[in-house]
Structures are given as structure tokens and as C-alpha cells.
XYZ file of C-alpha atoms in Angstrom:
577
model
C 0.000 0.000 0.000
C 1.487 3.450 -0.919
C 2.154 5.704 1.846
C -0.015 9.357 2.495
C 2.451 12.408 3.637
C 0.824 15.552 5.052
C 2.539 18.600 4.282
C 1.913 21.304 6.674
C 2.495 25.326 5.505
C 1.286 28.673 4.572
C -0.026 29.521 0.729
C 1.619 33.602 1.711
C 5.078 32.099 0.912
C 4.181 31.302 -2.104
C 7.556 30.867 -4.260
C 8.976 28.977 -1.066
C 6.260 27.006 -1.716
C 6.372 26.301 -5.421
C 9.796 25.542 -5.146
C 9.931 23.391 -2.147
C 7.159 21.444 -3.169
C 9.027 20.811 -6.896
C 11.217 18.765 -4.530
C 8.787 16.932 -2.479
C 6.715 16.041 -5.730
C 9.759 14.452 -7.290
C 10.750 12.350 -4.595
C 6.981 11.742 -3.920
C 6.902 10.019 -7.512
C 9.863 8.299 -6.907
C 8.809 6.158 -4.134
C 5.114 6.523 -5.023
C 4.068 8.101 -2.234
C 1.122 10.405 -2.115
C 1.457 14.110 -1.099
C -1.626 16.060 0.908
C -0.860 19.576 1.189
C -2.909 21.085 3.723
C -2.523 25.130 2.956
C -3.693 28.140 4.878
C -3.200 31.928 5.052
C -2.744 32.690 8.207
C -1.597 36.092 9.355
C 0.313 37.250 12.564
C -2.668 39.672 14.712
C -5.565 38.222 12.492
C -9.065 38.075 14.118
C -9.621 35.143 16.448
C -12.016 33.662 13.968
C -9.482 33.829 11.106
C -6.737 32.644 12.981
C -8.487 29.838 14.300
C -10.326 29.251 10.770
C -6.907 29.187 8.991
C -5.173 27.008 11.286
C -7.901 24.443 11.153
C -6.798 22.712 7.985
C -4.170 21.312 10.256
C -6.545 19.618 12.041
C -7.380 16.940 9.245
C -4.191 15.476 10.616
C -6.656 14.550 13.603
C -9.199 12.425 10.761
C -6.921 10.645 8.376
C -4.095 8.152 9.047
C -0.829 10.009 7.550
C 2.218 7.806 7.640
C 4.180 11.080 8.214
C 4.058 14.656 8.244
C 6.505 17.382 6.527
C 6.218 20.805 8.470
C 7.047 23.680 6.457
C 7.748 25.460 10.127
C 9.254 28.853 8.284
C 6.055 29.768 7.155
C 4.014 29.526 9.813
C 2.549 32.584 11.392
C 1.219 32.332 15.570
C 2.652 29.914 17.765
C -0.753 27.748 18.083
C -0.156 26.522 15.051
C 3.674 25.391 16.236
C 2.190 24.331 19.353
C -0.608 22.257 17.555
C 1.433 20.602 15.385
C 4.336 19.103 17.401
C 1.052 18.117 19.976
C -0.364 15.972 17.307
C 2.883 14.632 15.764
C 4.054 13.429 19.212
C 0.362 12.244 20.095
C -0.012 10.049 17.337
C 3.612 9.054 17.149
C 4.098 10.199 13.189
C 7.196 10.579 11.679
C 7.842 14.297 10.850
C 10.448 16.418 9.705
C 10.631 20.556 9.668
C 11.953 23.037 7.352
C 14.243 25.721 7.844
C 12.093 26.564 11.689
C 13.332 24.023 14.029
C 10.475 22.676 16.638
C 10.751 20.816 19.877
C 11.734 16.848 19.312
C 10.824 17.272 15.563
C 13.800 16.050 13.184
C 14.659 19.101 10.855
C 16.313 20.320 7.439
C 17.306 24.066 7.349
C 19.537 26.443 5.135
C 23.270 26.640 6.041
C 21.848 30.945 6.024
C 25.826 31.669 7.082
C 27.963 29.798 4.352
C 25.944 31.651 1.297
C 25.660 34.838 2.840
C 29.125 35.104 3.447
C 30.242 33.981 0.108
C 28.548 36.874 -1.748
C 29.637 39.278 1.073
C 33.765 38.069 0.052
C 32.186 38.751 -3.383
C 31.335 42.492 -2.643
C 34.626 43.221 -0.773
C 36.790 41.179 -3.015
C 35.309 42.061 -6.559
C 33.535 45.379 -6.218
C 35.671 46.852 -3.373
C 33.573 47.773 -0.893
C 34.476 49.879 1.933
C 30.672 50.950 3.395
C 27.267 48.445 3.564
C 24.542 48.766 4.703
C 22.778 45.676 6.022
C 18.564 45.539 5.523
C 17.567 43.439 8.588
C 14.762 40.937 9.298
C 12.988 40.786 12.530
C 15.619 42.002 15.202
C 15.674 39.072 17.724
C 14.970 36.624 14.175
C 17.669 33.766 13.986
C 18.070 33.203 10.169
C 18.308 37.496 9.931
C 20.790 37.516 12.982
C 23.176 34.526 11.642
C 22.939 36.729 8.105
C 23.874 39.961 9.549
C 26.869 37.765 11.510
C 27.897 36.755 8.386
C 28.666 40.438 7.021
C 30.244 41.522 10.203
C 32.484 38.584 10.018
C 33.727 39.691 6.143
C 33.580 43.435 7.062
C 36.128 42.231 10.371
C 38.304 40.476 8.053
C 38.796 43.549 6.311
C 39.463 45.486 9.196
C 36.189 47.021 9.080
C 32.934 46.626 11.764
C 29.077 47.077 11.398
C 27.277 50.075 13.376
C 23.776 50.370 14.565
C 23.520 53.320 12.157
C 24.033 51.685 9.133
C 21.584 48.860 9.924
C 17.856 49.509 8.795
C 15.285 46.953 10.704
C 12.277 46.076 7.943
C 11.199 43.294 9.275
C 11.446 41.149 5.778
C 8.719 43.691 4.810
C 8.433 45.186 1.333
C 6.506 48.157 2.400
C 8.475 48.493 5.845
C 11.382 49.869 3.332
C 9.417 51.690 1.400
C 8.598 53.834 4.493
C 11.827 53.308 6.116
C 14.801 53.332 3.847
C 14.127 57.149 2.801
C 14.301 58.097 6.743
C 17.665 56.565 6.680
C 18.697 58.740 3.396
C 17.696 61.592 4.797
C 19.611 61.238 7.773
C 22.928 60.052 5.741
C 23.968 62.292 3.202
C 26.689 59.729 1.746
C 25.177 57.174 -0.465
C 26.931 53.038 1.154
C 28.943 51.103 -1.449
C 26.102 48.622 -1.371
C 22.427 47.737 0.625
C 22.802 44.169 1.742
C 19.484 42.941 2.628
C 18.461 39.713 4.565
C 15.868 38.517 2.368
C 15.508 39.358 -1.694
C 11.434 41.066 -0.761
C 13.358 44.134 0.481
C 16.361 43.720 -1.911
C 13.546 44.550 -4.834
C 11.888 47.067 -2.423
C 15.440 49.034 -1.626
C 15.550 48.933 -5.238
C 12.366 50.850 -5.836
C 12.885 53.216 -3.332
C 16.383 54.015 -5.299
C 14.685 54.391 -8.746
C 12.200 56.820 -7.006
C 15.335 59.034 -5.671
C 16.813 58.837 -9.286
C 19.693 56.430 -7.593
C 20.617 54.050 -10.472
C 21.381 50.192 -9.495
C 24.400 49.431 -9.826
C 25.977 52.123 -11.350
C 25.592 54.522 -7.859
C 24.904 51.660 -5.067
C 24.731 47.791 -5.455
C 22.080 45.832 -4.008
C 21.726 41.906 -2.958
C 19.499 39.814 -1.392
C 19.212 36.462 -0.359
C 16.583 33.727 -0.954
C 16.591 33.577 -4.846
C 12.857 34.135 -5.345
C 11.856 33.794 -9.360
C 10.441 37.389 -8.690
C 13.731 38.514 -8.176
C 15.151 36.676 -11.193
C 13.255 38.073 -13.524
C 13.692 42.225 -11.518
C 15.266 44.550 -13.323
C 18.147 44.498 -12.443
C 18.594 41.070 -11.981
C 19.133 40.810 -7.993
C 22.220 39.669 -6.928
C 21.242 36.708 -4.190
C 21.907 33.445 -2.392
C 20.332 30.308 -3.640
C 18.789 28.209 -0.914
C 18.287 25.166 -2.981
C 14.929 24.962 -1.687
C 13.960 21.736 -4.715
C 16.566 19.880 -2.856
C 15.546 20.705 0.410
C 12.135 19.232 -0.395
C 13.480 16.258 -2.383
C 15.673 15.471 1.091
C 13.260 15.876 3.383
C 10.796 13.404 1.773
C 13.882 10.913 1.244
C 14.608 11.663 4.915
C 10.721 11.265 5.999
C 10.743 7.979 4.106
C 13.696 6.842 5.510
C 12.491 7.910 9.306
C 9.554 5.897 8.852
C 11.052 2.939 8.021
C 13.747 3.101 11.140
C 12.783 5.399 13.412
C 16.270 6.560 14.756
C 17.034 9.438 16.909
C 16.018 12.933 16.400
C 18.557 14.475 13.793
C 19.426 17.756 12.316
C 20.623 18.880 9.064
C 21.548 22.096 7.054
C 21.626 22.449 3.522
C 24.627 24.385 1.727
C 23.467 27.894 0.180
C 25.156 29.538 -2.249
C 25.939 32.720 -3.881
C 24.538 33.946 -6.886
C 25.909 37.328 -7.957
C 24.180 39.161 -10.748
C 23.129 42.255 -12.493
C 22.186 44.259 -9.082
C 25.532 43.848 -8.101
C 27.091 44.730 -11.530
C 27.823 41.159 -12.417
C 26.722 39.048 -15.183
C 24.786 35.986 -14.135
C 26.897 32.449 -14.455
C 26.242 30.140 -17.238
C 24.769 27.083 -14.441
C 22.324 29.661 -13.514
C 21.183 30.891 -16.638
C 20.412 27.620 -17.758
C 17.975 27.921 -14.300
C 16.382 31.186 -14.950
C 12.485 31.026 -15.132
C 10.827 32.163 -18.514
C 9.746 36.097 -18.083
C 5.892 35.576 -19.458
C 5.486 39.319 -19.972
C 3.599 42.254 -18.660
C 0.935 42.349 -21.724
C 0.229 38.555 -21.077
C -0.184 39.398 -16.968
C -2.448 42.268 -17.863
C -4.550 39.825 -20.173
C -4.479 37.190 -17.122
C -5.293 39.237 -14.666
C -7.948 40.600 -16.189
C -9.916 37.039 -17.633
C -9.140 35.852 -13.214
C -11.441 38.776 -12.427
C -13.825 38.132 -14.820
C -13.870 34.550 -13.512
C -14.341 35.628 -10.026
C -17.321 37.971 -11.423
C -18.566 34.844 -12.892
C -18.903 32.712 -10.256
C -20.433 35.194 -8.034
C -22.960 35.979 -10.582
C -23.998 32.243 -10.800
C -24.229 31.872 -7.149
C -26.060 35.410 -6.093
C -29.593 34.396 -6.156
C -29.270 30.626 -5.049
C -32.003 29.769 -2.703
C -31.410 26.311 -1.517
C -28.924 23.440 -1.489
C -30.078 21.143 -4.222
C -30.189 24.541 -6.296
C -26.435 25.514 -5.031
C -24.802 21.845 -6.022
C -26.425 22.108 -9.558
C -25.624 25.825 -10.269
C -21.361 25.012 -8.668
C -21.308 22.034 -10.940
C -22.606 23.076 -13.859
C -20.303 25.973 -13.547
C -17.595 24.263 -13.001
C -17.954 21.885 -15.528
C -18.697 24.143 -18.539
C -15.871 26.551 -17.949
C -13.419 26.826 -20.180
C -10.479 28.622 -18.438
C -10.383 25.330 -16.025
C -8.292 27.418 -13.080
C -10.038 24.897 -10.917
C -8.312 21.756 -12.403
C -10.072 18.702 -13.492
C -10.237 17.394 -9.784
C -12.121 19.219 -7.238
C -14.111 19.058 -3.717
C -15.717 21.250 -2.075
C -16.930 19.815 1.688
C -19.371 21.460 3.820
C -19.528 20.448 7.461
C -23.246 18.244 7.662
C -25.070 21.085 9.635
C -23.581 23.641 6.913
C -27.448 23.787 6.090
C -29.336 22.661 8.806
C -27.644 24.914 11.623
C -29.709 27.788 9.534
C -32.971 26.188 10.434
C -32.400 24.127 13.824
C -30.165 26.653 15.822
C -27.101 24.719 15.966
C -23.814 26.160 15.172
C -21.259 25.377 13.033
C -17.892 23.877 14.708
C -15.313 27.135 15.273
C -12.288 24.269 15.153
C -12.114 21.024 14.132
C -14.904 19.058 11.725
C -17.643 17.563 11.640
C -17.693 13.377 11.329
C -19.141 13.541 8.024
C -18.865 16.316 5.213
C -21.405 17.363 2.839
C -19.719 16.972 -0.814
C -22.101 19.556 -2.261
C -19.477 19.859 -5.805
C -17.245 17.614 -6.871
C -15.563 16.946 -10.535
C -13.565 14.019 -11.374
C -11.494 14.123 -14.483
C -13.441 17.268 -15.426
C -16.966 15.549 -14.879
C -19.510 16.663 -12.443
C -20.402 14.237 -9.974
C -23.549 13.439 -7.535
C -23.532 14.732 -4.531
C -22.711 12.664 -1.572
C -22.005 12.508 2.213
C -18.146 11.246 3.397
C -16.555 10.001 6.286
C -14.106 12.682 7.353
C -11.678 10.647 7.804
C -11.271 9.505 3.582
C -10.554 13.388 3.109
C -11.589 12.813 -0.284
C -13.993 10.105 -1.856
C -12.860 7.073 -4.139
C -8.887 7.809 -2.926
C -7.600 4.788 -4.204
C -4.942 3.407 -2.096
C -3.800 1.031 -4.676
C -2.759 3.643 -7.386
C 1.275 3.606 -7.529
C 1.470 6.932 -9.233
C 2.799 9.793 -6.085
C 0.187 12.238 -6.588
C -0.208 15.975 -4.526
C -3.718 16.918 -3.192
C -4.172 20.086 -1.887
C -6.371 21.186 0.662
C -7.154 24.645 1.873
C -9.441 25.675 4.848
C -13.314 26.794 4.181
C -14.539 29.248 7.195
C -16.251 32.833 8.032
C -17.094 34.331 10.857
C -20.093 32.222 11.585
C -17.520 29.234 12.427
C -16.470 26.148 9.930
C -17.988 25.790 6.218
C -15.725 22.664 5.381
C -12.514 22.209 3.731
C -12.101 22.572 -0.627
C -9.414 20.033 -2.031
C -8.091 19.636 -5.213
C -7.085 16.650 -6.830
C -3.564 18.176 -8.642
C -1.293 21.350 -8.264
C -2.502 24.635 -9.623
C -0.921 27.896 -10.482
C -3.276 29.714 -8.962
C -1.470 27.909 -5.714
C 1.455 29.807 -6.131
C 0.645 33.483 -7.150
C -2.041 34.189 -4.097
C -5.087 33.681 -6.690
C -5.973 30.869 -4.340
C -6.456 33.067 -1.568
C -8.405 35.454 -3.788
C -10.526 32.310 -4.899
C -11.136 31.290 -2.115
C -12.564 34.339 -0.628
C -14.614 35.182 -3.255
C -16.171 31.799 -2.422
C -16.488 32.454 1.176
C -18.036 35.689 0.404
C -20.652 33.482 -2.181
C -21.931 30.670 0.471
C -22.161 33.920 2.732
C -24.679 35.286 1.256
C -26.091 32.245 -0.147
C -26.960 31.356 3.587
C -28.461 34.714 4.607
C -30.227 34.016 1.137
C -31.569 30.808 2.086
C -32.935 32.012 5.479
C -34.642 34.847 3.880
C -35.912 32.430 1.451
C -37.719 30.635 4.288
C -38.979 33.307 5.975
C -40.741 34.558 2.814
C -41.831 30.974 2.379
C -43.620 31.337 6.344
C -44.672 34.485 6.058
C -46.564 33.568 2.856
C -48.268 30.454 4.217
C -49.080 33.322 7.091
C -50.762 35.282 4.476
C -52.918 32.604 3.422
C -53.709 31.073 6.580
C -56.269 31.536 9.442
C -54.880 32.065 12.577
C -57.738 30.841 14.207
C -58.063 27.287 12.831
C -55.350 26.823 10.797
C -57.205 26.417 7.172
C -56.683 28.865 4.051
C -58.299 32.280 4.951
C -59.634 34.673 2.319
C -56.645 35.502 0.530
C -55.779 31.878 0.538
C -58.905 32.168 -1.495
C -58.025 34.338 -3.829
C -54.470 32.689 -4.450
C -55.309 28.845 -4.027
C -58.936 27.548 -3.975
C -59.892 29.662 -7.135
C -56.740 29.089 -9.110
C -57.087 25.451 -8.702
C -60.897 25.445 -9.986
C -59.798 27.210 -13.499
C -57.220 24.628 -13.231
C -59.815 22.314 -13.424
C -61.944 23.602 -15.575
C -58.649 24.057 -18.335
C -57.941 20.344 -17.435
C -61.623 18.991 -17.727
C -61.429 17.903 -14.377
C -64.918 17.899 -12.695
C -64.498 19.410 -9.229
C -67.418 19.987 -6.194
C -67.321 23.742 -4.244
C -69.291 23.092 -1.060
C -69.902 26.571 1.172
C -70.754 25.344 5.167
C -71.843 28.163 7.833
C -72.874 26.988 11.288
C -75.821 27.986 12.657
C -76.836 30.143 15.084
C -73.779 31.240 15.783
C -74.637 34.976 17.249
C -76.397 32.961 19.764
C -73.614 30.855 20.783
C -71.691 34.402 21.049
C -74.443 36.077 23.045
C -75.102 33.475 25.759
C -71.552 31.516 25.866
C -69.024 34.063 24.689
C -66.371 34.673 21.914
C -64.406 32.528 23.499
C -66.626 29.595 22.999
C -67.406 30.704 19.878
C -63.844 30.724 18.721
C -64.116 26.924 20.024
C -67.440 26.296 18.131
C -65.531 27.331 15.352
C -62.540 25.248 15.517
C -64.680 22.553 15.979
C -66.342 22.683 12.714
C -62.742 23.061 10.850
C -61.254 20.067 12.693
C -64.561 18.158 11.523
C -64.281 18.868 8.205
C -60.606 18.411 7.712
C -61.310 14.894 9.544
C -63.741 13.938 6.657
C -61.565 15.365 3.523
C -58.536 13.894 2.583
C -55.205 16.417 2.140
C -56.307 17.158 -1.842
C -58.905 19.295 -0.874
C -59.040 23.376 -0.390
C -60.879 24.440 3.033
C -61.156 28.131 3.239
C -62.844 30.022 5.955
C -64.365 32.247 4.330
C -65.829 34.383 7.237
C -66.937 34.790 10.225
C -68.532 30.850 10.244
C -68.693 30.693 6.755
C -66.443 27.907 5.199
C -65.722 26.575 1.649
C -64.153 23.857 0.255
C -62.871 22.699 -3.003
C -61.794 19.509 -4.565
C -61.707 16.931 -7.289
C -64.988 14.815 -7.275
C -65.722 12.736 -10.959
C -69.061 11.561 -8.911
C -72.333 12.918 -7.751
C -72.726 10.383 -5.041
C -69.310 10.817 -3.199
C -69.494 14.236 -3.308
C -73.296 13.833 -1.674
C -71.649 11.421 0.412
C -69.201 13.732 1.880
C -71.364 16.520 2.624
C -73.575 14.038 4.843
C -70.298 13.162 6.742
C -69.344 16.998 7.287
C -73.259 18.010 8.432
């Protein structure tokens, strides 16, 4: 039987992501091992609800029997989501292994951040002479930023040189931190550095921004590097000068690791990963001939524009075919046939999406959804399968997705990414292959446009059935429950043209009780209401359900219904008087 791995991380580091998986997928193959990637977008100081609603795709862990669990630990955002996954990997004894974040007992793989970093810092001072950097921190107390920075100092003391406070800028691996805090530091420093040496390659392209918009020219005036070798810095202009993390064989080593762990479960090890450095245009250099060969294909702004615009328009679509859906049944056939038919197929040809099973009753029966965790069963209200809708069914949780076949040798990746709102837990939507709209945040986009759809799709059903009440309301008297007069007018005459179009024969019988002021006078309204009553519950007792009662008035009552003979309607009026 092939083996299931869980890989744990965040959809925000998205070319981490790509990359890392690239590895994981080919080792995956390999060994034929099947990868579920359980992705959220968590953020540090989110809401409670979205913090908790993020983090609960982790929580599948809890349903399905992994054989072992990759952690993607540098991604992660709050420490509940550290906590809860070393809990669960040391509850249920799995095998795991952590990326570049080390965690408690948990064997890991990381980047060697000081070997690469230092390399292209002996670069800069050997090369390019430098004399004066500047170094663009991470997080202050942050380890891989710190061992970085240590790395500098370390070249800068070989030279004879050393690193002050003042020509260190703390960004927090933020784009827009620089942005607002890299022209404070100009301002203050009339002398342009040799070169901004940044932690990560985010604020290497943001340091370079703020220099075109203070007509600085890179690399003619300052250098710039980075470090991380994102594709989005590959294809900046200029180039940026950076340190490869080899994040493909990270992944490829840490499934051959995992697979190796779970076979002999030895001691809890650690190991780092060479990085290297990768000078290039942002640092004046021309980029080597290995790493040309590596350079991702630049698909071009006019192409992006065109792309961006047809995801919008998708977005717009589905929203439009979900904004007046009334009820479930209606909801699975409108997301399926959507789904289907559509030709730009950003959805893949595999796809789930699983509601928790009181998703649609807690509208009606006052229960609430679940704010962590699932329900035992899910609600499969769209599903395609090799681009083919299929019926809607219920699950056990704990398959994740339905007709998994554990005999298939081929190392496939499922994704899964968390379903909430503020109300608590929709479900979970998985996908039965890799998408790109994984790795450029469309996914995130996608998935709250969807959100925002079964939103109001629920307020929409609940308004639904309250029009649906307040109509049988309008129709009905309060006193003894038959039609009243407007049920009249809307029912009991309709259905005798009905009739008469249909050449039915149909009876209309009219029943008043007598003396009825009487009863009033001497007994009361009260026991009039009940003499009343009396006569509806009489004559709903002799007509079966097909029939139209109406009170009419006061004590005045009609009824209509289908009769093809004399004698059974005579019949029933003797059992009514």
C-alpha cells in the first residue's frame, strides 16, 4: 500500500512554496508516495475567527491516518499553530520532519543561512571593493536574519572594518516596511553606502524601488543583494544579486529523509543544507552560465495584464452564478454546472468542495457550526472528477476525499485549503492536482470570493424561508389553521380554473354553522372561537389532504376539490353536516 504524507504550511510564501514542493513532488513520484498539502493563510494579529479558521486545515491530521508529516515550520505565522502541530505529531507518534524553523523533538532540514551569505559578502569586498554596507535586517531578535547579519560583520572584520547600529535599517522582511523606512535613513545620511545588503531578496527589490524613485541608479551609484533567490527577483530589473537556498533539494531530502524515518525510526537528527551565492546584475555582475540555464521564462507584462484581467472576470462569474441561489439542491447544480462548462479550467479537473453536515441545517435548527475542528461527516455539495460533475454525496471525514484509491502507484499531490467565516467552519475545498493559482495568491483570492458566495447564499436561504412562512401566514387563518380569504383568492380559485382548463370535474361546497350569534351572546367569543374550531377540525377529519378548506368568514367555510361523482361528493357533505 502506498504511503499518504501531510505537508503542513502557509499559501503567503508562495515561491517557497512552489519551489519546495518541486522537490517533495519528485521524490513523492519516486517512491510513489502520495502528497496532501494542507494550505492556509494565516496572518500574525488576524481576528480570532481567522486565525483559528486558517489554522484548522491542520486539524485533518486529527481524521486521516498520515504515515508522516513534513512541516514547512518557516512559514508559519502564531505559535498555536507550532504548538498544535508538534502536539499531534508526538500524540499520534508520526514521523515528521521541519523546514528551515526548528520545533521541539521534531527532526529538521534548514539552510546553512551563514555559508551563502558570506560567500557573496567576500564577493562584494573582493570584486567590487567595498568599503561601506549597509545591512537591511529581518525581525531584530529573528535567527536566520541575525546569523545573516553575523555573516557580514564577520567579512567586514576580516577587512578590518565593523558594522554600526547606524548603518543597519530593521524592515522586518517587509516590502513596504522599506518603502517607508529606507528614505528616513537617506535623509539622515547624506553619503550614499557602497552597497544595501538585505536579509531577504522582498526588500532587496523594495530598496531597489525606493532608489529608482530618488533617481539612484542600481548598480551604477549603489549595489544591491538579497538572499533567498525568489523567481520574482530573477526576472527584476536588475537582476538581484542573491543566495540560492536550494529549496527543490531541500524538499526532495526531506521526503527521502521522511521515508527513511519511517522505516527506522532513529534518533532525532538535524541537518543544514549548503546555500550559495549567486551574484548578478544588481551587483554589476553578469549571471553564471549554471544559472542561466535555471532562470524562469519572463511571461510578460501584456500577457499578466490579459491574465489578470480574464481571473477577475472569472471571479465575477462565479459570483454571478451563485447570487440568487435559494437552496442546497439549487447551489450543487448551479457550482457544478459551472464548473464543468468553464473553459479557463483554473479549478483543475479534480475538485471538492466539503461542507460540514449542519452547513445547512444549523440555519434552520439553531445549531452552530464547529469554530475548530470538523464535523464526522462532510457534505460533498461539488465535486468533478477528471473534469466531470459528480452526484452529490455525504463522506466520512476521515477519507478526506472520496474514491482515494490506495492502490494507485502513481505519487500524486492533493491540496487542501481551509473553508470558514465568521459564523464558524464551512468545510474544507481540495483539489485533486497542483494549480498555479497555488502559487501566485489567486488561491487566496478564490477562495474568498467563495467564502463571500456561500455567505450570502446562507443569509439568502434564510430569507428564502422566511418569505416561504410568512406567505403560508398570508394565506392562513390564525384561528383554525385552514386557508383564509386571501388563501382564497391565491389557491382555492386558481385550482378550480385549473380544473376547468384540465376537464377535471371538481365539487365547491360553502358550510356556515348555525346560530352562531347565539352561541356568542349566551356563551361568549371565546366559545365561539371553540365552536368554530370545531367545525374546521370536523371537516378536515372527513376530507382527505387534496382538498381546499377556506374560511371564508366569520362561520362561513368553503371547500374545493376533485370529485368525478355525484354520489361521493353527496356522500361527503352528509359526513361533514
Amino acid at each position: 500500500m502506498k504511503k499518504r504524507i501531510a505537508v503542513c504550511g502557509s499559501g503567503w510564501s508562495n515561491e517557497y512554496l512552489k519551489i519546495v514542493m518541486s522537490g517533495i513532488r519528485k521524490c513523492a513520484k519516486e517512491n510513489d508516495t502520495d502528497v496532501f498539502l494542507l494550505m492556509n493563510y494565516t496572518v500574525t494579529n488576524a481576528e480570532k475567527f481567522k486565525e483559528t479558521g486558517e489554522s484548522n486545515i491542520f486539524r485533518l491530521l486529527e481524521y486521516s491516518p498520515f504515515d508522516g508529516v513534513i512541516i514547512l515550520s518557516n512559514t508559519l505565522h502564531t505559535q498555536d499553530e507550532y504548538d498544535y502541530l508538534c502536539n499531534i505529531v508526538n500524540e499520534k507518534s508520526l514521523p515528521a520532519i521541519c523546514l528551515e524553523y526548528q520545533l521541539p523533538g521534531i527532526d529538521f532540514i534548514g539552510t546553512d543561512n551563514y555559508s551563502g551569505m558570506r560567500e557573496l559578502c567576500e564577493h562584494l569586498f573582493k570584486h567590487h571593493k567595498v568599503q561601506h554596507p549597509v545591512f537591511v535586517s529581518g525581525p531584530v531578535e529573528n535567527a536566520e536574519s541575525t546569523i545573516r547579519r553575523k555573516a557580514l560583520e564577520d567579512v567586514m572584520r576580516d577587512n578590518g572594518l565593523s558594522l554600526t547600529e547606524d548603518d543597519v535599517v530593521y524592515c522586518n522582511w517587509n516590502y513596504y516596511e522599506v518603502i517607508a523606512e529606507l528614505p528616513k535613513w537617506l535623509r539622515k545620511n547624506s553619503k550614499l553606502p557602497d552597497v544595501f545588503v538585505c536579509a531577504n531578496d522582498v526588500m532587496a527589490m523594495a530598496v531597489c524601488e525606493v532608489m529608482e524613485g530618488q533617481g539612484i541608479r542600481v548598480p551604477e551609484d549603489v549595489m544591491v543583494t538579497g538572499f533567498d533567490r525568489l523567481e520574482s527577483a530573477v526576472l527584476h530589473s536588475p537582476m538581484i544579486a542573491t543566495v540560492d537556498r536550494s529549496w527543490d533539494d531541500m524538499g526532495y531530502r526531506a521526503m527521502e529523509s521522511l521515508l527513511r524515518k519511517m522505516e527506522d525510526r532513529g534518533i532525532c537528527c538535524s541537518e543544514y543544507v549548503n546555500s550559495k551565492a549567486v551574484p548578478a546584475k544588481s551587483c554589476g555582475c553578469e549571471l553564471s552560465v549554471d544559472y542561466q540555464r535555471k532562470k524562469p521564462k519572463y511571461s510578460g507584462l501584456y500577457n499578466n495584464i490579459v491574465s489578470g484581467a480574464f481571473w477577475g472576470g472569472h471571479l465575477c462569474d462565479i459570483a454571478e452564478r451563485l447570487g440568487k441561489v435559494i437552496s442546497d439542491e439549487e447551489l450543487h447544480v448551479s457550482l457544478v454546472t459551472f464548473l464543468q462548462d468553464d473553459t479557463n479550467n483554473y479549478e483543475g479537473e479534480e475538485l471538492y468542495i466539503c461542507l460540514v453536515n449542519n452547513f445547512f441545517s444549523s440555519l434552520s435548527d439553531g445549531t452552530s457550526l464547529p469554530e475548530s475542528g470538523y464535523t464526522d461527516t462532510v457534505d460533498i455539495i461539488a465535486a468533478l472528477k477528471d473534469g466531470i460533475a459528480q452526484p452529490r454525496m455525504t463522506m466520512d471525514t476521515r477519507e478526506l476525499i472520496p474514491g482515494y484509491d490506495v492502490s494507485n502507484a502513481c505519487g500524486r499531490v492533493y491540496t487542501f485549503v481551509p473553508f470558514f467565516s465568521v459564523d464558524g467552519c464551512y468545510g474544507y475545498v481540495a483539489f485533486g492536482e497542483e494549480l498555479q493559482m497555488m502559487y501566485d495568491y489567486s488561491l487566496y483570492n478564490w477562495m474568498r470570493n467563495l467564502t463571500e458566495c456561500f455567505g450570502h447564499i446562507r443569509q439568502n436561504i434564510v430569507l428564502a424561508d422566511m418569505n416561504r412562512k410568512l406567505e403560508i401566514l398570508s394565506v392562513t387563518d390564525g384561528l383554525t389553521g385552514v386557508y383564509n380569504r386571501m388563501g382564497c383568492e391565491k389557491i382555492a380559485y386558481p385550482y378550480l380554473e385549473k380544473c376547468h382548463r384540465e376537464g377535471k370535474r371538481a365539487v365547491l361546497m360553502f358550510a356556515d354553522i348555525n346560530r352562531m350569534k347565539r352561541i356568542n351572546d349566551k356563551f361568549g367569543h371565546i366559545q365561539g372561537d371553540v365552536a368554530i374550531t370545531t367545525v374546521a377540525t370536523s371537516i378536515r377529519e372527513v376530507l382527505t389532504d387534496k382538498w381546499i378548506i377556506v374560511r371564508y368568514g366569520g362561520d362561513e367555510f368553503l371547500m374545493v376539490g376533485e370529485c368525478d361523482k355525484e354520489e361521493e361528493a353527496d356522500h361527503l357533505l352528509k359526513e361533514i353536516m
